[in-house]
Short mmCIF file of C-alpha atoms in Angstrom, two decimals:
data_model
loop_
_atom_site.label_atom_id
_atom_site.label_comp_id
_atom_site.label_asym_id
_atom_site.label_seq_id
_atom_site.Cartn_x
_atom_site.Cartn_y
_atom_site.Cartn_z
CA UNK A 1 -35.18 12.34 1.89
CA UNK A 2 -32.57 14.74 3.21
CA UNK A 3 -35.55 16.57 4.96
CA UNK A 4 -36.37 13.29 6.61
CA UNK A 5 -32.84 12.54 7.65
CA UNK A 6 -32.49 15.99 9.26
CA UNK A 7 -35.95 15.57 10.90
CA UNK A 8 -34.84 12.17 12.35
CA UNK A 9 -31.57 13.67 13.37
CA UNK A 10 -33.31 16.53 15.41
CA UNK A 11 -35.72 13.95 16.80
CA UNK A 12 -38.51 15.81 18.63
CA UNK A 13 -36.67 19.16 18.40
CA UNK A 14 -39.00 22.12 17.55
CA UNK A 15 -40.41 21.64 13.96
CA UNK A 16 -39.83 25.34 13.19
CA UNK A 17 -36.22 25.35 14.12
CA UNK A 18 -35.81 22.24 11.92
CA UNK A 19 -37.42 23.89 8.99
CA UNK A 20 -35.30 26.91 9.26
CA UNK A 21 -32.19 24.47 8.99
CA UNK A 22 -33.70 22.88 6.06
CA UNK A 23 -34.15 26.12 4.59
CA UNK A 24 -30.55 26.13 3.61
CA UNK A 25 -30.98 23.33 1.24
CA UNK A 26 -32.52 23.22 -2.23
CA UNK A 27 -36.29 23.35 -2.58
CA UNK A 28 -36.61 19.93 -4.07
CA UNK A 29 -35.10 16.69 -2.73
CA UNK A 30 -36.15 13.47 -4.63
CA UNK A 31 -38.60 15.25 -6.63
CA UNK A 32 -40.65 16.49 -3.78
CA UNK A 33 -41.47 20.23 -3.83
CA UNK A 34 -40.57 22.07 -0.81
CA UNK A 35 -42.55 25.26 -0.56
CA UNK A 36 -41.88 26.95 2.64
CA UNK A 37 -43.33 30.27 1.42
CA UNK A 38 -46.63 28.74 0.39
CA UNK A 39 -49.37 31.20 1.61
CA UNK A 40 -46.93 34.15 1.51
CA UNK A 41 -47.48 37.01 -0.80
CA UNK A 42 -44.34 38.59 -2.32
CA UNK A 43 -43.90 42.00 -4.18
CA UNK A 44 -40.82 42.30 -6.34
CA UNK A 45 -39.89 45.15 -8.33
CA UNK A 46 -37.38 44.87 -11.18
CA UNK A 47 -35.79 46.73 -14.10
CA UNK A 48 -35.15 50.37 -14.90
CA UNK A 49 -37.68 53.19 -15.21
CA UNK A 50 -37.89 55.25 -18.21
CA UNK A 51 -38.49 59.00 -17.47
CA UNK A 52 -39.78 60.76 -20.64
CA UNK A 53 -38.33 63.92 -22.05
CA UNK A 54 -40.71 63.96 -24.99
CA UNK A 55 -42.51 61.34 -26.99
CA UNK A 56 -39.34 59.63 -28.04
CA UNK A 57 -36.48 60.48 -25.65
CA UNK A 58 -36.13 59.30 -22.10
CA UNK A 59 -33.85 59.23 -19.08
CA UNK A 60 -33.01 55.70 -18.16
CA UNK A 61 -30.55 53.44 -16.55
CA UNK A 62 -28.63 50.26 -17.34
CA UNK A 63 -30.57 47.83 -15.08
CA UNK A 64 -31.44 44.79 -17.27
CA UNK A 65 -34.06 43.44 -14.77
CA UNK A 66 -32.45 40.16 -14.67
CA UNK A 67 -31.76 40.01 -10.97
CA UNK A 68 -35.31 41.09 -10.01
CA UNK A 69 -36.77 38.68 -12.45
CA UNK A 70 -34.51 35.81 -10.98
CA UNK A 71 -35.72 36.78 -7.56
CA UNK A 72 -39.43 36.70 -8.40
CA UNK A 73 -38.80 33.29 -10.00
CA UNK A 74 -36.98 31.88 -6.92
CA UNK A 75 -39.71 33.23 -4.41
CA UNK A 76 -42.32 31.56 -6.71
CA UNK A 77 -40.43 28.35 -6.75
CA UNK A 78 -40.53 28.34 -2.87
CA UNK A 79 -44.40 28.61 -3.08
CA UNK A 80 -44.87 32.34 -2.53
CA UNK A 81 -47.64 34.14 -4.52
CA UNK A 82 -45.46 36.71 -6.51
CA UNK A 83 -46.43 39.88 -8.22
CA UNK A 84 -43.52 41.21 -10.21
CA UNK A 85 -43.65 45.02 -11.05
CA UNK A 86 -41.21 45.53 -13.95
CA UNK A 87 -39.91 48.54 -15.77
CA UNK A 88 -39.11 48.43 -19.39
CA UNK A 89 -36.81 45.30 -19.93
CA UNK A 90 -36.31 42.81 -22.68
CA UNK A 91 -37.12 39.70 -20.55
CA UNK A 92 -40.02 37.17 -20.81
CA UNK A 93 -42.45 36.93 -17.91
CA UNK A 94 -41.20 34.37 -15.37
CA UNK A 95 -43.46 31.24 -15.11
CA UNK A 96 -45.85 31.33 -12.28
CA UNK A 97 -45.48 35.07 -11.56
CA UNK A 98 -48.02 37.84 -12.00
CA UNK A 99 -46.18 40.54 -13.94
CA UNK A 100 -47.23 44.25 -14.00
CA UNK A 101 -45.32 46.20 -16.60
CA UNK A 102 -44.75 49.98 -16.11
CA UNK A 103 -42.54 52.75 -17.68
CA UNK A 104 -41.92 55.51 -15.09
CA UNK A 105 -41.51 55.77 -11.40
CA UNK A 106 -44.79 57.24 -10.91
CA UNK A 107 -46.44 54.20 -12.76
CA UNK A 108 -44.30 51.79 -10.60
CA UNK A 109 -45.42 53.56 -7.41
CA UNK A 110 -49.12 52.95 -8.44
CA UNK A 111 -48.50 49.38 -9.35
CA UNK A 112 -46.67 48.65 -6.05
CA UNK A 113 -49.51 50.20 -3.93
CA UNK A 114 -51.95 48.10 -5.89
CA UNK A 115 -49.96 45.00 -5.11
CA UNK A 116 -50.29 45.43 -1.40
CA UNK A 117 -50.58 43.89 1.14
CA UNK A 118 -47.63 41.62 0.76
CA UNK A 119 -45.50 39.71 3.27
CA UNK A 120 -42.28 40.24 1.42
CA UNK A 121 -41.22 43.15 -0.50
CA UNK A 122 -38.08 42.93 -2.65
CA UNK A 123 -37.05 46.20 -4.24
CA UNK A 124 -34.70 45.27 -7.04
CA UNK A 125 -35.76 47.85 -9.47
CA UNK A 126 -33.41 50.72 -10.41
CA UNK A 127 -36.04 53.37 -10.01
CA UNK A 128 -34.92 56.75 -11.42
CA UNK A 129 -34.29 59.06 -8.44
CA UNK A 130 -35.46 62.02 -10.71
CA UNK A 131 -38.06 62.69 -13.50
CA UNK A 132 -37.74 65.33 -16.18
CA UNK A 133 -39.66 68.57 -15.52
CA UNK A 134 -42.09 69.75 -18.32
CA UNK A 135 -42.24 66.67 -20.53
CA UNK A 136 -42.74 67.81 -24.06
CA UNK A 137 -45.85 66.59 -25.93
CA UNK A 138 -44.11 66.85 -29.29
CA UNK A 139 -40.62 65.77 -30.12
CA UNK A 140 -38.09 68.45 -29.24
CA UNK A 141 -36.50 69.65 -32.47
CA UNK A 142 -32.82 70.52 -33.03
CA UNK A 143 -32.99 74.38 -34.15
CA UNK A 144 -30.15 75.64 -36.07
CA UNK A 145 -28.53 78.42 -33.95
CA UNK A 146 -30.53 77.68 -30.94
CA UNK A 147 -28.74 76.27 -27.76
CA UNK A 148 -29.48 72.69 -26.65
CA UNK A 149 -32.27 72.19 -24.27
CA UNK A 150 -31.57 72.12 -20.38
CA UNK A 151 -33.18 69.31 -18.59
CA UNK A 152 -34.37 70.23 -15.03
CA UNK A 153 -35.24 67.36 -12.79
CA UNK A 154 -37.75 66.61 -9.86
CA UNK A 155 -37.43 63.90 -7.36
CA UNK A 156 -39.43 60.77 -7.92
CA UNK A 157 -41.27 58.99 -5.05
CA UNK A 158 -38.94 56.79 -2.93
CA UNK A 159 -40.59 53.39 -3.11
CA UNK A 160 -38.14 51.59 -0.72
CA UNK A 161 -38.70 54.21 1.94
CA UNK A 162 -42.56 54.13 1.25
CA UNK A 163 -42.65 50.39 1.71
CA UNK A 164 -40.50 50.50 4.82
CA UNK A 165 -42.41 53.05 6.60
CA UNK A 166 -44.24 51.55 9.72
CA UNK A 167 -48.11 50.90 9.23
CA UNK A 168 -50.61 48.34 8.76
CA UNK A 169 -49.50 47.65 5.11
CA UNK A 170 -45.82 47.23 5.83
CA UNK A 171 -44.66 43.97 4.57
CA UNK A 172 -43.02 41.89 7.35
CA UNK A 173 -39.76 41.84 5.40
CA UNK A 174 -38.61 44.61 3.09
CA UNK A 175 -35.40 44.18 1.13
CA UNK A 176 -33.81 46.97 -0.77
CA UNK A 177 -31.00 47.03 -3.25
CA UNK A 178 -28.14 49.51 -3.29
CA UNK A 179 -26.36 49.95 -6.51
CA UNK A 180 -23.14 51.85 -5.71
CA UNK A 181 -19.87 52.80 -7.42
CA UNK A 182 -18.01 53.88 -4.31
CA UNK A 183 -17.91 53.05 -0.57
CA UNK A 184 -20.31 50.26 -1.39
CA UNK A 185 -20.56 48.87 2.18
CA UNK A 186 -20.59 52.08 4.07
CA UNK A 187 -23.28 53.54 1.71
CA UNK A 188 -25.38 50.52 1.97
CA UNK A 189 -25.25 50.32 5.67
CA UNK A 190 -26.37 53.96 5.74
CA UNK A 191 -28.93 53.30 3.21
CA UNK A 192 -30.54 50.52 5.36
CA UNK A 193 -30.98 52.87 8.30
CA UNK A 194 -32.19 55.88 6.24
CA UNK A 195 -34.81 53.97 4.45
CA UNK A 196 -35.93 51.84 7.28
CA UNK A 197 -35.87 48.63 5.36
CA UNK A 198 -34.94 45.25 6.91
CA UNK A 199 -32.17 44.00 4.58
CA UNK A 200 -30.04 45.55 1.94
CA UNK A 201 -28.39 43.85 -0.95
CA UNK A 202 -25.51 45.96 -2.06
CA UNK A 203 -23.91 45.63 -5.37
CA UNK A 204 -20.80 47.37 -6.84
CA UNK A 205 -22.00 48.49 -10.34
CA UNK A 206 -18.81 50.60 -11.25
CA UNK A 207 -18.02 50.81 -14.87
CA UNK A 208 -16.02 47.45 -15.46
CA UNK A 209 -17.80 45.27 -12.91
CA UNK A 210 -20.40 44.38 -15.60
CA UNK A 211 -22.98 43.80 -12.89
CA UNK A 212 -25.57 46.03 -14.51
CA UNK A 213 -26.62 44.30 -17.65
CA UNK A 214 -24.43 41.28 -16.90
CA UNK A 215 -25.12 37.74 -15.82
CA UNK A 216 -23.37 37.54 -12.51
CA UNK A 217 -23.47 39.57 -9.30
CA UNK A 218 -21.28 40.00 -6.24
CA UNK A 219 -23.45 41.15 -3.39
CA UNK A 220 -23.16 42.20 0.26
CA UNK A 221 -25.97 41.34 2.35
CA UNK A 222 -26.72 43.89 5.14
CA UNK A 223 -29.11 42.98 7.93
CA UNK A 224 -29.75 44.68 11.31
CA UNK A 225 -27.31 42.25 12.87
CA UNK A 226 -24.54 41.85 10.34
CA UNK A 227 -22.86 42.20 7.04
CA UNK A 228 -22.25 39.10 4.82
CA UNK A 229 -19.89 39.26 1.74
CA UNK A 230 -21.29 36.72 -0.91
CA UNK A 231 -19.05 35.40 -3.53
CA UNK A 232 -19.44 36.14 -7.24
CA UNK A 233 -22.61 34.20 -8.23
CA UNK A 234 -24.86 33.69 -11.31
CA UNK A 235 -27.79 36.20 -10.71
CA UNK A 236 -30.18 33.19 -10.68
CA UNK A 237 -27.97 31.42 -7.96
CA UNK A 238 -27.90 34.70 -5.97
CA UNK A 239 -31.62 34.99 -6.26
CA UNK A 240 -32.07 31.38 -5.03
CA UNK A 241 -29.92 32.14 -2.00
CA UNK A 242 -31.77 35.25 -1.20
CA UNK A 243 -35.21 33.39 -1.56
CA UNK A 244 -34.09 30.68 0.64
CA UNK A 245 -32.70 33.15 3.27
CA UNK A 246 -36.16 34.83 3.21
CA UNK A 247 -37.93 31.58 3.74
CA UNK A 248 -35.74 30.75 6.77
CA UNK A 249 -36.33 34.33 8.12
CA UNK A 250 -40.07 33.49 8.31
CA UNK A 251 -39.28 30.27 10.03
CA UNK A 252 -37.32 31.92 12.90
CA UNK A 253 -39.38 32.50 16.25
CA UNK A 254 -40.45 35.95 16.84
CA UNK A 255 -38.77 37.18 19.88
CA UNK A 256 -41.02 36.95 23.07
CA UNK A 257 -40.50 40.50 23.94
CA UNK A 258 -41.80 41.41 20.41
CA UNK A 259 -38.37 42.32 19.34
CA UNK A 260 -37.62 41.94 15.61
CA UNK A 261 -36.19 39.00 13.85
CA UNK A 262 -32.75 39.87 12.36
CA UNK B 1 -38.39 31.57 -64.39
CA UNK B 2 -40.34 34.93 -64.23
CA UNK B 3 -37.09 36.70 -65.16
CA UNK B 4 -36.61 34.55 -68.22
CA UNK B 5 -40.37 35.45 -69.17
CA UNK B 6 -39.79 39.14 -68.79
CA UNK B 7 -36.51 39.05 -70.54
CA UNK B 8 -38.12 37.13 -73.54
CA UNK B 9 -40.99 39.66 -73.49
CA UNK B 10 -38.59 42.52 -73.60
CA UNK B 11 -36.74 40.70 -76.38
CA UNK B 12 -33.47 42.32 -77.06
CA UNK B 13 -34.46 45.58 -75.02
CA UNK B 14 -31.82 47.11 -72.92
CA UNK B 15 -30.84 44.58 -70.22
CA UNK B 16 -30.40 47.36 -67.52
CA UNK B 17 -34.05 48.45 -68.00
CA UNK B 18 -35.24 44.85 -67.77
CA UNK B 19 -33.37 44.33 -64.64
CA UNK B 20 -34.95 47.46 -63.24
CA UNK B 21 -38.31 46.14 -63.93
CA UNK B 22 -37.41 42.80 -62.35
CA UNK B 23 -36.25 44.70 -59.32
CA UNK B 24 -39.90 44.94 -58.23
CA UNK B 25 -40.22 41.20 -57.87
CA UNK B 26 -39.05 39.13 -54.89
CA UNK B 27 -35.49 38.12 -54.84
CA UNK B 28 -35.96 34.51 -55.40
CA UNK B 29 -37.98 32.77 -57.95
CA UNK B 30 -37.98 28.96 -58.22
CA UNK B 31 -35.20 28.97 -55.66
CA UNK B 32 -32.86 30.97 -57.75
CA UNK B 33 -31.26 33.72 -55.73
CA UNK B 34 -31.46 37.08 -57.34
CA UNK B 35 -28.73 39.40 -56.14
CA UNK B 36 -28.74 42.73 -57.83
CA UNK B 37 -26.74 44.26 -55.06
CA UNK B 38 -23.97 41.83 -55.32
CA UNK B 39 -20.58 43.68 -55.23
CA UNK B 40 -22.22 46.66 -53.51
CA UNK B 41 -21.28 47.76 -49.99
CA UNK B 42 -24.00 48.97 -47.66
CA UNK B 43 -23.84 50.63 -44.35
CA UNK B 44 -26.87 50.59 -42.09
CA UNK B 45 -27.13 52.35 -38.73
CA UNK B 46 -29.83 51.12 -36.35
CA UNK B 47 -31.15 51.55 -32.88
CA UNK B 48 -30.87 54.33 -30.26
CA UNK B 49 -27.75 55.80 -28.83
CA UNK B 50 -27.40 55.94 -25.07
CA UNK B 51 -25.79 59.12 -23.92
CA UNK B 52 -24.27 58.52 -20.36
CA UNK B 53 -25.17 60.74 -17.30
CA UNK B 54 -23.03 58.88 -15.04
CA UNK B 55 -21.99 55.07 -14.90
CA UNK B 56 -25.53 53.89 -14.54
CA UNK B 57 -27.74 56.49 -15.96
CA UNK B 58 -28.24 57.62 -19.50
CA UNK B 59 -30.30 59.65 -21.81
CA UNK B 60 -31.91 57.32 -24.56
CA UNK B 61 -34.73 57.00 -26.96
CA UNK B 62 -37.33 54.44 -27.88
CA UNK B 63 -35.90 53.03 -30.93
CA UNK B 64 -35.90 49.32 -30.90
CA UNK B 65 -33.68 48.84 -33.89
CA UNK B 66 -36.09 46.60 -35.66
CA UNK B 67 -36.65 48.67 -38.86
CA UNK B 68 -32.75 49.06 -39.27
CA UNK B 69 -32.02 45.42 -38.56
CA UNK B 70 -34.70 44.51 -41.13
CA UNK B 71 -33.15 46.89 -43.72
CA UNK B 72 -29.62 45.37 -43.21
CA UNK B 73 -31.07 41.94 -43.46
CA UNK B 74 -33.03 42.85 -46.81
CA UNK B 75 -29.96 44.46 -48.31
CA UNK B 76 -27.81 41.42 -47.56
CA UNK B 77 -30.62 39.05 -49.01
CA UNK B 78 -30.18 41.10 -52.34
CA UNK B 79 -26.37 40.35 -52.15
CA UNK B 80 -24.99 43.49 -50.59
CA UNK B 81 -22.10 43.28 -48.20
CA UNK B 82 -23.59 45.08 -45.21
CA UNK B 83 -22.03 46.60 -42.16
CA UNK B 84 -24.77 47.21 -39.56
CA UNK B 85 -23.59 49.82 -36.90
CA UNK B 86 -26.19 49.27 -34.00
CA UNK B 87 -26.82 51.17 -30.83
CA UNK B 88 -27.90 49.18 -27.71
CA UNK B 89 -30.81 46.92 -28.67
CA UNK B 90 -32.21 43.54 -27.71
CA UNK B 91 -31.97 41.92 -31.17
CA UNK B 92 -29.67 39.18 -32.34
CA UNK B 93 -27.14 39.82 -35.18
CA UNK B 94 -29.08 39.52 -38.63
CA UNK B 95 -27.40 36.44 -40.74
CA UNK B 96 -24.80 37.33 -43.11
CA UNK B 97 -24.19 41.03 -41.78
CA UNK B 98 -21.34 42.44 -39.98
CA UNK B 99 -22.47 43.97 -36.86
CA UNK B 100 -20.74 46.73 -34.84
CA UNK B 101 -22.08 47.46 -31.64
CA UNK B 102 -21.83 50.91 -30.04
CA UNK B 103 -23.39 52.94 -27.18
CA UNK B 104 -23.10 56.59 -27.85
CA UNK B 105 -23.26 59.04 -30.93
CA UNK B 106 -19.60 59.56 -30.75
CA UNK B 107 -19.00 55.78 -30.86
CA UNK B 108 -21.38 55.34 -33.67
CA UNK B 109 -19.64 58.20 -35.54
CA UNK B 110 -16.26 56.39 -35.34
CA UNK B 111 -17.79 52.98 -36.43
CA UNK B 112 -19.62 54.70 -39.44
CA UNK B 113 -16.38 56.30 -40.62
CA UNK B 114 -14.58 53.10 -40.26
CA UNK B 115 -17.17 51.42 -42.32
CA UNK B 116 -16.64 53.57 -45.37
CA UNK B 117 -16.43 53.60 -48.28
CA UNK B 118 -19.91 52.29 -48.95
CA UNK B 119 -22.22 52.55 -52.20
CA UNK B 120 -25.21 52.64 -49.84
CA UNK B 121 -25.87 54.28 -46.72
CA UNK B 122 -29.22 53.89 -44.79
CA UNK B 123 -29.28 55.80 -41.41
CA UNK B 124 -32.04 54.36 -39.63
CA UNK B 125 -30.56 54.75 -36.17
CA UNK B 126 -32.18 57.34 -33.73
CA UNK B 127 -29.03 59.03 -32.95
CA UNK B 128 -29.29 61.26 -29.88
CA UNK B 129 -29.10 65.03 -31.09
CA UNK B 130 -27.44 65.90 -27.69
CA UNK B 131 -25.09 64.27 -25.22
CA UNK B 132 -24.85 65.09 -21.60
CA UNK B 133 -22.21 67.60 -20.55
CA UNK B 134 -19.84 66.67 -17.78
CA UNK B 135 -20.49 62.89 -17.45
CA UNK B 136 -20.04 61.95 -13.81
CA UNK B 137 -17.33 59.19 -13.14
CA UNK B 138 -19.24 58.11 -10.15
CA UNK B 139 -23.01 57.66 -9.60
CA UNK B 140 -24.78 60.82 -8.80
CA UNK B 141 -26.12 60.57 -5.35
CA UNK B 142 -29.48 62.01 -4.11
CA UNK B 143 -28.54 64.18 -1.37
CA UNK B 144 -31.15 65.05 1.41
CA UNK B 145 -32.00 68.88 1.11
CA UNK B 146 -29.95 69.39 -2.11
CA UNK B 147 -31.80 70.25 -5.37
CA UNK B 148 -31.91 67.72 -8.16
CA UNK B 149 -29.04 67.92 -10.74
CA UNK B 150 -29.61 70.00 -13.86
CA UNK B 151 -28.51 68.22 -17.09
CA UNK B 152 -26.98 70.63 -19.69
CA UNK B 153 -26.55 69.22 -23.13
CA UNK B 154 -24.11 69.51 -26.10
CA UNK B 155 -24.89 68.69 -29.80
CA UNK B 156 -23.88 65.49 -31.08
CA UNK B 157 -22.41 65.01 -34.67
CA UNK B 158 -24.98 64.74 -37.34
CA UNK B 159 -24.21 61.48 -38.92
CA UNK B 160 -26.66 61.86 -41.89
CA UNK B 161 -25.38 65.33 -42.82
CA UNK B 162 -21.73 63.89 -42.74
CA UNK B 163 -22.50 61.11 -44.82
CA UNK B 164 -24.43 63.27 -47.25
CA UNK B 165 -21.68 65.82 -47.73
CA UNK B 166 -20.05 65.86 -51.12
CA UNK B 167 -16.70 64.20 -51.22
CA UNK B 168 -14.88 61.18 -52.55
CA UNK B 169 -16.17 58.97 -49.74
CA UNK B 170 -19.86 60.02 -50.17
CA UNK B 171 -21.95 56.78 -50.79
CA UNK B 172 -23.73 57.03 -54.15
CA UNK B 173 -27.22 56.64 -52.30
CA UNK B 174 -27.72 58.19 -48.76
CA UNK B 175 -31.00 57.47 -47.18
CA UNK B 176 -32.18 59.05 -44.00
CA UNK B 177 -34.91 58.50 -41.69
CA UNK B 178 -37.06 61.22 -40.10
CA UNK B 179 -39.13 60.27 -36.93
CA UNK B 180 -41.73 63.12 -36.60
CA UNK B 181 -44.56 63.76 -34.34
CA UNK B 182 -45.99 66.68 -36.23
CA UNK B 183 -46.22 68.01 -39.83
CA UNK B 184 -44.41 64.72 -40.75
CA UNK B 185 -44.42 65.22 -44.42
CA UNK B 186 -43.24 68.96 -44.45
CA UNK B 187 -40.61 68.40 -41.88
CA UNK B 188 -39.28 65.49 -43.78
CA UNK B 189 -39.17 67.32 -47.09
CA UNK B 190 -37.24 70.10 -45.38
CA UNK B 191 -34.76 67.62 -43.72
CA UNK B 192 -33.83 66.03 -47.05
CA UNK B 193 -32.91 69.41 -48.38
CA UNK B 194 -31.22 70.46 -45.12
CA UNK B 195 -29.11 67.28 -44.73
CA UNK B 196 -28.31 66.79 -48.38
CA UNK B 197 -29.36 63.21 -48.48
CA UNK B 198 -30.95 61.43 -51.43
CA UNK B 199 -34.15 60.00 -49.91
CA UNK B 200 -35.82 60.34 -46.61
CA UNK B 201 -38.07 57.70 -45.09
CA UNK B 202 -40.44 59.64 -42.86
CA UNK B 203 -42.45 58.14 -39.93
CA UNK B 204 -44.96 59.39 -37.61
CA UNK B 205 -43.75 58.31 -34.18
CA UNK B 206 -46.54 60.21 -32.12
CA UNK B 207 -47.50 58.50 -28.91
CA UNK B 208 -50.22 55.93 -29.96
CA UNK B 209 -48.78 55.26 -33.39
CA UNK B 210 -46.69 52.45 -31.81
CA UNK B 211 -44.10 52.67 -34.51
CA UNK B 212 -41.13 53.17 -32.09
CA UNK B 213 -40.91 49.65 -30.51
CA UNK B 214 -43.70 48.24 -32.57
CA UNK B 215 -43.57 45.81 -35.40
CA UNK B 216 -45.27 47.82 -38.08
CA UNK B 217 -44.46 51.03 -39.70
CA UNK B 218 -46.24 53.48 -42.20
CA UNK B 219 -43.69 55.42 -44.16
CA UNK B 220 -43.48 58.35 -46.60
CA UNK B 221 -40.64 57.95 -49.02
CA UNK B 222 -39.31 61.31 -50.06
CA UNK B 223 -37.04 61.48 -53.09
CA UNK B 224 -35.82 64.48 -55.08
CA UNK B 225 -38.62 63.93 -57.45
CA UNK B 226 -41.64 62.93 -55.47
CA UNK B 227 -43.44 61.86 -52.25
CA UNK B 228 -44.83 58.40 -51.96
CA UNK B 229 -47.15 57.41 -49.22
CA UNK B 230 -46.66 53.86 -48.31
CA UNK B 231 -49.43 51.65 -46.50
CA UNK B 232 -48.92 50.30 -43.01
CA UNK B 233 -46.47 47.53 -43.43
CA UNK B 234 -44.62 44.94 -41.19
CA UNK B 235 -41.10 46.59 -40.68
CA UNK B 236 -39.61 43.44 -42.51
CA UNK B 237 -41.91 44.07 -45.47
CA UNK B 238 -41.06 47.87 -45.58
CA UNK B 239 -37.36 46.85 -45.33
CA UNK B 240 -37.94 44.48 -48.35
CA UNK B 241 -39.52 47.19 -50.49
CA UNK B 242 -36.92 49.73 -49.56
CA UNK B 243 -34.06 47.40 -50.36
CA UNK B 244 -35.53 46.47 -53.80
CA UNK B 245 -36.15 50.19 -54.51
CA UNK B 246 -32.52 50.73 -53.72
CA UNK B 247 -31.45 47.93 -56.05
CA UNK B 248 -33.74 49.30 -58.81
CA UNK B 249 -32.17 52.77 -58.45
CA UNK B 250 -28.68 51.23 -59.13
CA UNK B 251 -29.98 49.74 -62.36
CA UNK B 252 -31.26 53.09 -63.63
CA UNK B 253 -29.25 54.62 -66.22
CA UNK B 254 -27.10 57.71 -65.17
CA UNK B 255 -28.15 60.77 -67.02
CA UNK B 256 -25.93 61.53 -70.01
CA UNK B 257 -25.46 65.07 -68.72
CA UNK B 258 -24.11 63.67 -65.44
CA UNK B 259 -27.48 64.58 -63.70
CA UNK B 260 -28.66 62.70 -60.66
CA UNK B 261 -30.69 59.56 -60.74
CA UNK B 262 -33.92 60.38 -58.74
#
């Protein structure tokens, strides 16, 4: 109904512009599903990775996967075909989403490559920057009198940079996340340029913010053209806003000079 | 009803011996609760500990907490007042159990001390043997060109040894767990002596056994007098057997010479 009102109001205006406007409203009005991302493929990563030290120990991080799962769900609700590559989390598969479960950053890299091509990539996983060298095949035992082991680390593949690199398989829109504990905005702006992604969703995950593992999130959306401070939102609501923003982006006309959409 | 039959059969035999026999049956018969541990206090630890590296990263292990939660529940079902000190897990509090949630081994140590005195201690938690030195207050950033960080470790307190040490607060029965990937039985027998605990429940947690994080468990029970190989059981069933075994132990007469019960 609202869609009809706006279309009527716009009269014979360009239908793509109208759709972009409608993109800011909820996906259903009067029970009619609105699926602006129908036909689009989306790849979402979520959760932590666990980097093994030995068969029982690992290096992990506090990502619950909630934000990424909510984004996968929100994109599917707008009609996208979604593959969710998930690290180890205690969440059920979202309805209507293909879920690929992995443990380590190397496994996540393989699963991400296998999920391409995609129109949209949202890298919400907290992929470990480093893995542990010389993973022990047997549990490392505490030895009386012996010093504790020292864990040396090696860099993991950078999935956001990989997906952002120019090439035939680059998704049209690559969205990264930045979990920061200091200088959130400046670090995130620098990260967008460094990684070559289109947007960055930046969060303050300092101790006490309760973002990692919590239900709410306060984000800063960084695009080529601007910085938006979003209010504190439930992660599901933040996901819906982001998904609708992504849908609207695909409705924007491509610049005649081949320039990028913002 | 079954209890009455057995009591009748035993005639005027020693009531404590009869109770010990009944200890092998299920806690309720004909809807009558059987609570041989009524008045006993039990302390159970469960789950992993997470040892922080920085505000978002930690060193963890694959314990799901299921076995410890099941044991706390089974002891409570037999009438014990149970305090469950739990590391970070994705499990709901068991009914009728006081749950204290902690993250690190040092926090678990404090919670365990606060839960004493207790008649029974079951250390099912996979407490990290080591914590990370020099925990960073801000998230460690990946720096272009800089080598990855090296994690040096320090020993954590040994909660099983602490609880097993002779003294006025030592629980009458201290049960430890041994998660092994090689020489399961020999390592567990040595662990019982080294720690000074009464019983060890030993598991093979090799990759592929699916014990850590799985629903089933195959245990070896090591006491002062013997080694019992238990079959593959659901963790809830293993917990019930262990709880009934603990109840039976308290029914055994103390040796006249002050010697230990086995």
